[in-house]
C-alpha cells in the first residue's frame, strides 16, 4: 500500500504490520468491527449471533449472519495467521447450523438483540431485511442453505486450496483477507476477497438443490431478473448477483458507500423496479435529500415513476425507487432493454450527484 505525497508527487510506502503488534484482539476488536459493519465483507448481511455457544458441543461460533436470500452465513475470524484447521472448524459450524429451524434462528437473534441492548423486534427485523410479507414466507426462506466466510490477515495456502475445491464443488465459501498497515498513529485496514476472486463468482454456474421449503419463483420472473443480473455484471462496473429463488435481488455496495441497488419484478402488477437503499442514518439522509431535491429531474430523465419511502418497520431504512410499467412491452427482450438502460441512467445520475459534492 502506498500514499501519495502531493508536494513531491511521489508514492511513499505504507508499512504492513500485524494485529498482534498493535495489540488488536480477535474477539474484542476484529469481531466487533464486523458485527457493527458487516458490509466490510462485501455484501449485505444481518448479524444475528456473536460467540454463539448453545450447540450440544462446547464450541463458540464467532459470528452468525443471514444474507438477503435467507441463508445462514457462518463467519470465522482469525486475527493474523489462520493456521491449517480453520476450514474444518467452519464446516463443523455449518453442519451444526444446517439443523437450525426458523424458530431456532429467531431465538438466536432475539438473544443477540437482548444481549447488546437493541430495542428491535427480531421477527419484524428479519421480515424487513428479507423483504417478505409475513411469517409464513419468512419460514420458507430462512436457512435453506448455509454459507461460510473465513476472515484473516494471512490465510494458509492449504486453507486456500481446500476452500477453492469446496467452492468449485458447490459449497458457498469465501476467504477474505484483512491486512493492517501502520500510518503514523493510525491503522489502515485493507480488506480483499480472494476466494472466489471478485467478479469471477458471477460466472460460476451452480447446481440447484431442491428444497421443499423454498418459495417457487415463476420462470418469467427468474428469466427477467437473471437477464438484468447478467447485463449489470457484464456491461457495467456494478455487481449484482441473482440467486434464482426470489422476485428480487440485491447488489453490492455502490461507490464504496453503505448503500446498494435492489432490483425487483412484480409479475401480477407487471412492473419492475430498482431502488437504492441504506440502513446507515447518514446515507439514508442523503437518499432522502436526493429524492426530495431531484424528484422531477429524475422522473424526467428516467421516464418512470419515482418514489421516496422509509422502511415500514425499520425507520433507519430509506429507499429511492424507480418503477417501470411493462404493459406496453411485448417481449422479455424489450422489457430488459428498457429496464437495463434505465438502470444505467439512474446509476450515472447518482454518481454525478456524489461527484459534484
XYZ file of C-alpha atoms in Angstrom:
357
model
C 0.000 0.000 0.000
C 1.202 3.497 -0.842
C 0.225 7.065 -0.055
C 0.713 9.974 -2.406
C 2.956 12.807 -1.255
C 1.234 15.656 -3.081
C 4.097 18.098 -2.543
C 6.656 15.827 -4.260
C 4.198 13.868 -6.454
C 5.782 10.632 -5.267
C 4.345 7.468 -3.793
C 5.507 6.588 -0.295
C 5.165 3.070 1.048
C 2.831 2.437 3.962
C 4.333 -0.350 6.054
C 2.349 -3.518 6.617
C 2.028 -4.549 10.253
C 0.161 -7.232 12.231
C -2.789 -7.063 14.575
C -0.651 -8.730 17.249
C 1.975 -5.976 17.112
C -0.726 -3.372 17.674
C -2.493 -5.267 20.469
C -5.625 -5.689 18.351
C -7.589 -8.680 19.610
C -9.709 -11.114 17.630
C -12.807 -11.072 19.824
C -12.586 -7.587 21.333
C -11.744 -5.744 18.138
C -11.959 -7.545 14.778
C -15.223 -9.358 15.514
C -16.674 -6.093 16.799
C -15.706 -4.290 13.584
C -17.580 -6.888 11.554
C -20.501 -7.035 13.990
C -21.075 -3.287 13.717
C -20.302 -3.009 9.993
C -20.840 -6.370 8.236
C -20.766 -4.686 4.827
C -16.951 -4.654 5.093
C -17.242 -8.293 3.969
C -18.564 -7.091 0.625
C -22.253 -7.905 0.886
C -25.457 -7.133 2.715
C -25.573 -9.221 5.898
C -27.669 -9.079 9.061
C -25.675 -10.223 12.091
C -27.877 -12.398 14.315
C -25.353 -14.029 16.658
C -21.971 -13.375 18.268
C -19.900 -16.006 20.088
C -22.903 -18.328 19.976
C -22.281 -21.375 22.207
C -25.636 -23.156 22.552
C -24.737 -26.135 20.372
C -24.641 -29.545 22.062
C -20.849 -29.466 21.787
C -18.888 -26.914 23.801
C -17.782 -24.662 20.939
C -18.309 -20.994 20.080
C -19.248 -19.666 16.659
C -17.559 -16.290 16.076
C -20.342 -14.586 14.124
C -23.591 -15.795 12.610
C -25.437 -13.803 9.951
C -28.302 -14.012 7.477
C -27.857 -12.922 3.861
C -30.541 -11.401 1.637
C -31.571 -14.837 0.364
C -32.229 -16.101 3.903
C -29.141 -18.322 4.007
C -27.213 -18.634 7.258
C -23.675 -17.265 6.984
C -21.015 -18.674 9.309
C -18.223 -16.116 9.794
C -14.965 -17.484 11.198
C -12.400 -14.860 12.225
C -8.673 -15.312 12.826
C -6.527 -12.420 13.994
C -3.355 -12.902 11.954
C -2.494 -16.374 10.614
C -5.382 -18.787 10.092
C -3.418 -22.000 10.570
C -4.458 -25.170 8.758
C -7.648 -26.227 10.604
C -9.932 -23.227 10.299
C -11.865 -24.551 7.284
C -12.730 -27.762 9.156
C -13.881 -25.689 12.113
C -16.101 -23.595 9.828
C -17.511 -26.729 8.185
C -18.388 -28.127 11.618
C -20.295 -24.964 12.475
C -22.076 -25.053 9.100
C -23.182 -28.633 9.805
C -24.492 -27.597 13.233
C -26.341 -24.612 11.730
C -27.906 -26.753 8.986
C -30.122 -28.297 11.663
C -31.459 -24.980 12.952
C -35.158 -24.394 12.362
C -36.619 -20.937 11.619
C -37.749 -20.807 15.267
C -34.214 -21.651 16.447
C -32.840 -18.822 14.314
C -35.412 -16.401 15.673
C -34.445 -17.332 19.242
C -30.730 -16.894 18.487
C -31.433 -13.438 17.051
C -33.669 -12.458 19.977
C -30.925 -13.470 22.411
C -28.401 -11.416 20.424
C -30.617 -8.311 20.405
C -31.232 -8.546 24.157
C -27.543 -9.138 24.913
C -26.464 -5.977 23.089
C -29.413 -3.824 24.136
C -31.050 -3.362 20.740
C -34.690 -2.291 21.025
C -35.703 -4.201 17.895
C -38.328 -6.897 17.396
C -36.436 -9.863 15.924
C -39.176 -11.267 13.695
C -40.121 -7.881 12.256
C -36.480 -7.043 11.528
C -35.969 -10.328 9.656
C -39.180 -9.802 7.669
C -37.970 -6.319 6.702
C -34.444 -7.444 5.858
C -35.571 -10.395 3.718
C -38.321 -8.366 2.049
C -41.063 -10.910 2.759
C -44.652 -10.165 3.708
C -45.347 -12.441 6.651
C -44.050 -15.135 8.988
C -45.022 -17.947 6.624
C -42.822 -16.521 3.864
C -40.068 -15.865 6.399
C -40.065 -19.512 7.468
C -39.968 -20.582 3.823
C -36.761 -18.696 3.003
C -34.785 -18.991 6.260
C -31.843 -21.409 6.293
C -32.402 -23.207 3.008
C -28.634 -23.244 2.721
C -25.515 -22.364 4.693
C -22.512 -20.322 3.618
C -19.062 -19.791 5.112
C -16.843 -16.707 5.253
C -13.283 -17.088 6.580
C -11.540 -13.863 7.582
C -7.872 -13.468 8.468
C -4.774 -11.364 7.931
C -2.853 -14.255 6.365
C -4.738 -17.305 5.087
C -2.762 -20.546 4.934
C -2.205 -21.894 1.403
C -3.626 -25.238 2.474
C -6.814 -23.467 3.527
C -6.991 -21.643 0.199
C -6.564 -24.913 -1.682
C -9.336 -26.633 0.283
C -11.671 -23.632 0.022
C -11.138 -23.358 -3.733
C -12.056 -27.023 -4.125
C -15.108 -26.618 -1.885
C -16.298 -23.586 -3.851
C -15.833 -25.339 -7.183
C -17.891 -28.235 -5.808
C -20.866 -26.065 -4.926
C -20.199 -25.178 -1.298
C -20.565 -21.419 -0.958
C -17.388 -20.374 0.837
C -15.425 -17.131 0.809
C -11.931 -16.267 2.010
C -11.343 -12.612 2.862
C -8.053 -11.071 3.948
C -7.997 -8.206 6.415
C -4.496 -6.685 6.422
C -3.387 -3.856 8.748
C -0.994 -1.077 7.744
C 0.648 1.484 10.006
C 0.354 5.144 9.013
C 1.762 7.407 11.728
C -0.544 6.778 14.713
C -3.335 5.309 12.595
C -4.027 1.748 11.496
C -5.329 1.306 7.953
C -7.156 -1.948 7.208
C -7.156 -3.310 3.652
C -9.942 -5.852 3.017
C -9.927 -8.123 -0.037
C -11.960 -11.115 -1.162
C -9.543 -13.696 -2.543
C -11.801 -16.766 -2.923
C -13.708 -16.668 -5.123
C -11.868 -13.849 -6.929
C -14.076 -10.757 -7.032
C -16.345 -10.738 -10.115
C -15.278 -14.305 -11.052
C -18.077 -15.652 -8.844
C -20.563 -14.119 -11.280
C -19.566 -16.664 -13.921
C -19.794 -19.851 -11.857
C -22.822 -21.995 -12.645
C -24.113 -23.735 -9.542
C -26.207 -26.869 -9.272
C -29.673 -26.144 -7.958
C -30.518 -28.254 -4.915
C -34.268 -28.718 -4.423
C -35.693 -27.826 -1.043
C -39.328 -28.229 -0.118
C -39.395 -25.037 1.961
C -38.325 -22.756 -0.871
C -40.726 -20.359 -2.499
C -41.035 -21.304 -6.170
C -40.324 -18.382 -8.468
C -42.206 -18.012 -11.739
C -39.955 -18.688 -14.741
C -40.778 -15.298 -16.278
C -39.594 -13.604 -13.095
C -36.384 -15.608 -12.855
C -35.614 -15.162 -16.575
C -36.128 -11.411 -16.338
C -34.043 -10.936 -13.193
C -31.303 -13.235 -14.473
C -31.191 -11.101 -17.617
C -30.852 -7.963 -15.510
C -28.078 -9.521 -13.421
C -26.176 -10.724 -16.500
C -26.332 -7.276 -18.084
C -25.186 -5.479 -14.939
C -22.254 -7.825 -14.316
C -21.027 -7.890 -17.910
C -21.882 -4.416 -19.222
C -21.421 -2.105 -16.220
C -18.931 -1.543 -13.416
C -21.536 -2.562 -10.823
C -22.058 -6.087 -9.448
C -25.381 -7.717 -8.585
C -25.922 -11.476 -8.495
C -29.356 -13.095 -8.794
C -29.767 -16.327 -6.823
C -32.850 -17.532 -8.707
C -35.032 -18.017 -5.618
C -36.842 -14.716 -5.130
C -38.608 -11.985 -7.075
C -35.835 -9.524 -6.214
C -32.074 -9.437 -5.671
C -29.564 -7.119 -4.024
C -26.384 -5.656 -5.475
C -23.040 -4.894 -3.871
C -22.104 -1.578 -2.295
C -22.318 1.384 -4.656
C -19.423 3.872 -4.892
C -17.831 2.271 -1.804
C -20.604 3.724 0.348
C -23.104 1.853 2.570
C -25.960 1.877 0.062
C -26.989 -0.697 -2.538
C -29.252 -1.165 -5.506
C -32.110 -3.659 -5.253
C -33.884 -4.997 -8.354
C -37.409 -6.447 -8.292
C -40.071 -7.753 -10.678
C -43.744 -7.958 -9.681
C -45.466 -10.124 -12.276
C -49.028 -9.561 -11.016
C -48.580 -5.805 -11.293
C -46.484 -6.115 -14.466
C -43.932 -3.722 -13.005
C -40.195 -3.843 -12.479
C -38.402 -1.602 -10.043
C -34.914 -0.641 -8.980
C -34.144 1.215 -5.815
C -31.154 2.496 -3.946
C -31.415 1.847 -0.209
C -29.443 2.192 3.002
C -29.833 1.483 6.709
C -26.972 3.862 7.511
C -28.516 7.034 9.033
C -26.144 9.405 7.223
C -26.624 7.759 3.824
C -30.366 7.355 4.413
C -30.494 11.127 4.913
C -28.541 11.599 1.677
C -31.058 9.410 -0.180
C -33.895 11.450 1.337
C -32.310 14.714 0.180
C -31.732 13.378 -3.333
C -35.327 12.162 -3.531
C -36.729 15.483 -2.337
C -34.431 17.789 -4.307
C -34.197 15.912 -7.609
C -37.558 14.144 -7.852
C -38.822 15.873 -11.005
C -35.384 15.796 -12.672
C -35.139 12.062 -12.080
C -38.670 11.335 -13.318
C -37.971 13.284 -16.496
C -34.615 11.566 -17.056
C -35.817 8.013 -16.440
C -39.338 8.382 -17.808
C -40.955 6.450 -14.958
C -42.470 6.890 -11.508
C -40.069 7.889 -8.718
C -40.918 7.383 -5.049
C -39.122 8.001 -1.773
C -40.121 5.689 1.094
C -38.776 4.938 4.580
C -38.762 1.361 5.870
C -42.135 0.220 7.150
C -40.575 -1.494 10.176
C -37.039 -0.109 10.398
C -37.161 3.679 10.344
C -33.415 3.887 9.634
C -34.094 2.440 6.173
C -34.631 4.818 3.242
C -35.350 3.860 -0.375
C -35.424 5.855 -3.593
C -37.337 3.775 -6.131
C -37.777 3.915 -9.897
C -40.769 1.822 -11.032
C -41.312 0.851 -14.666
C -44.682 -0.236 -16.034
C -44.010 -3.046 -18.516
C -47.521 -3.330 -20.025
C -46.522 -1.724 -23.323
C -43.585 -4.058 -23.980
C -44.284 -7.198 -25.992
C -41.257 -9.375 -25.228
C -38.855 -10.028 -22.369
C -36.066 -8.652 -24.565
C -37.862 -5.305 -24.880
C -38.521 -5.228 -21.131
C -34.869 -5.957 -20.375
C -33.624 -3.330 -22.807
C -35.821 -0.655 -21.210
C -35.015 -1.711 -17.639
C -31.268 -2.006 -18.183
C -30.968 1.328 -19.964
C -32.939 2.941 -17.126
C -30.545 1.458 -14.580
C -27.528 2.860 -16.437
C -29.104 6.346 -16.352
C -30.110 6.023 -12.679
C -26.640 4.877 -11.657
C -24.934 7.696 -13.576
C -27.354 10.254 -12.123
C -26.474 9.246 -8.552
C -22.759 9.043 -9.327
C -22.783 12.557 -10.803
C -24.511 13.948 -7.698
C -21.913 12.356 -5.402
C -19.029 13.597 -7.559
C -20.434 17.134 -7.555
C -20.447 17.129 -3.766
